[in-house]
XYZ file of C-alpha atoms in Angstrom:
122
model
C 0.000 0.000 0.000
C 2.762 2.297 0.892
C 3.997 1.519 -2.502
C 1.459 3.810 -4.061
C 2.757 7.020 -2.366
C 6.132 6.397 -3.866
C 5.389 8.899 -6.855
C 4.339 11.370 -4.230
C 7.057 11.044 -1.984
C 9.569 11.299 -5.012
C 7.809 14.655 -6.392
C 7.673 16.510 -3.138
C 11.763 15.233 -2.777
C 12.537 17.006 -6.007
C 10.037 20.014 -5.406
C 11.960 20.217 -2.262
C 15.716 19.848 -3.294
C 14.764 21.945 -6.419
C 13.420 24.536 -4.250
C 16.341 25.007 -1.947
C 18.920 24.649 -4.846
C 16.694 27.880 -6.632
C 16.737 29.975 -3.506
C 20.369 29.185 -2.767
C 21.441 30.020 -5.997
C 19.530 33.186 -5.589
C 21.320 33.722 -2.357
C 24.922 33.407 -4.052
C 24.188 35.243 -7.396
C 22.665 38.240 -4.919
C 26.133 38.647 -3.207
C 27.749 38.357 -6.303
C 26.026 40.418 -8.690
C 25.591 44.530 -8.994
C 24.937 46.224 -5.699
C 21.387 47.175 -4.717
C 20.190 50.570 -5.505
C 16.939 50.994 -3.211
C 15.329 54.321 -3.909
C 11.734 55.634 -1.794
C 10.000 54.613 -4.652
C 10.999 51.430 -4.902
C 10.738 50.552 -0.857
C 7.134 51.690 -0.616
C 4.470 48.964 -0.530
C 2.266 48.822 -3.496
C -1.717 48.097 -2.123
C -4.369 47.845 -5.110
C -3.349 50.861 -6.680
C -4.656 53.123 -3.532
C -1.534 55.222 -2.082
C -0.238 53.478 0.664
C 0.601 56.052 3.067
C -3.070 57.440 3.114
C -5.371 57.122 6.191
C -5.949 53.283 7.000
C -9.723 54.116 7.699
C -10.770 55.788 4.481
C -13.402 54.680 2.857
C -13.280 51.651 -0.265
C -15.877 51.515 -3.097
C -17.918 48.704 -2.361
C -17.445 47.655 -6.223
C -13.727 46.352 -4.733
C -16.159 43.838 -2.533
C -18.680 43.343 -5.081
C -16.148 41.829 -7.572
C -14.182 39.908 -5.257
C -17.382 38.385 -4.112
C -19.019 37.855 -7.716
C -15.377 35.947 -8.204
C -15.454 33.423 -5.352
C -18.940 32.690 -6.331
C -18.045 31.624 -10.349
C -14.529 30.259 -9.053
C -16.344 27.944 -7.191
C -18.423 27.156 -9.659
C -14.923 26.033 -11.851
C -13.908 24.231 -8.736
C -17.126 21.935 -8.516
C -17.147 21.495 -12.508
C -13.928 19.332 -12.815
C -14.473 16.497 -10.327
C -18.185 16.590 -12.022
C -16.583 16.137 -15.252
C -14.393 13.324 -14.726
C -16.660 11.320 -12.897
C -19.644 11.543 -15.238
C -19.593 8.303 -16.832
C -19.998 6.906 -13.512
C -22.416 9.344 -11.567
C -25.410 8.932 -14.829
C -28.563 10.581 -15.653
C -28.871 11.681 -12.205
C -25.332 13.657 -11.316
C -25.743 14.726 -14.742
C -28.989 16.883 -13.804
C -27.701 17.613 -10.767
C -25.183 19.312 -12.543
C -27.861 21.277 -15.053
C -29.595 22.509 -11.841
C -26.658 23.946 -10.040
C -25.419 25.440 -13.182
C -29.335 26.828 -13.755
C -29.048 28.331 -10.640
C -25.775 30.247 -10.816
C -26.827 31.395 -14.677
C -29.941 33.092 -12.892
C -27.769 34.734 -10.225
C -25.332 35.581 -12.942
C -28.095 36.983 -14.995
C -29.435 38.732 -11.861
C -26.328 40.441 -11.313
C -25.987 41.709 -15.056
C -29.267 43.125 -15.217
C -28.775 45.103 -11.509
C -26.033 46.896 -12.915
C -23.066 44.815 -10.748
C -20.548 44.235 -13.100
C -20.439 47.701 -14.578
C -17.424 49.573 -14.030
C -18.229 53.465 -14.021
């Protein structure tokens, strides 16, 4: 049984080794290379394209939230489409209209959303 996680164990080895070899030849090639020339510019932290060193309590257009929500949702729906997929010679008639209703049901939200003006971008 343990035989089976032999592939497993072998990939995360190399993922590993590789890994470590990458980030210590980054290490060496960073001591050896040009020196670094850090400016204000580029030492400031970069947030969503909002200036960084505003007020932490101003306000964000609830669009921001909107999208990121709208994306989960449809994500998700990606997420629960693949294991659907290769198991539908096995799951029949029945997983298959499963599958139609869920789908049915996120087209009408999706279609909901379009018509109440959500994924407009003034």
């Amino acid at each position: 049984m343990l035989a089976n996680y032999l592939p497993i164990l072998i990939f995360l080895g190399i993922a590993t080794a590789l890994s470590g070899v990458l980030l210590g030849l980054g290490k060496v090639l960073g001591r050896l290379g040009v020196k670094h020339r850090d400016d204000a510019e580029k030492l400031s932290a970069y947030e969503c394209g909002f200036d960084a060193f505003d007020d932490a309590r101003g306000r964000f257009d609830v669009r921001f939230y909107l999208v990121a929500i709208l994306f989960i949702i449809f994500d998700l729906e990606v997420a629960f489409l693949f294991p659907w997929a290769v198991g539908l010679a096995h799951i029949g008639v029945f997983g298959f209209l499963s599958m139609m209703g869920f789908l049915g049901v996120l087209t009408v939200g999706f279609i909901y959303e379009w018509r109440k003006g959500a994924l407009e971008w003034e």
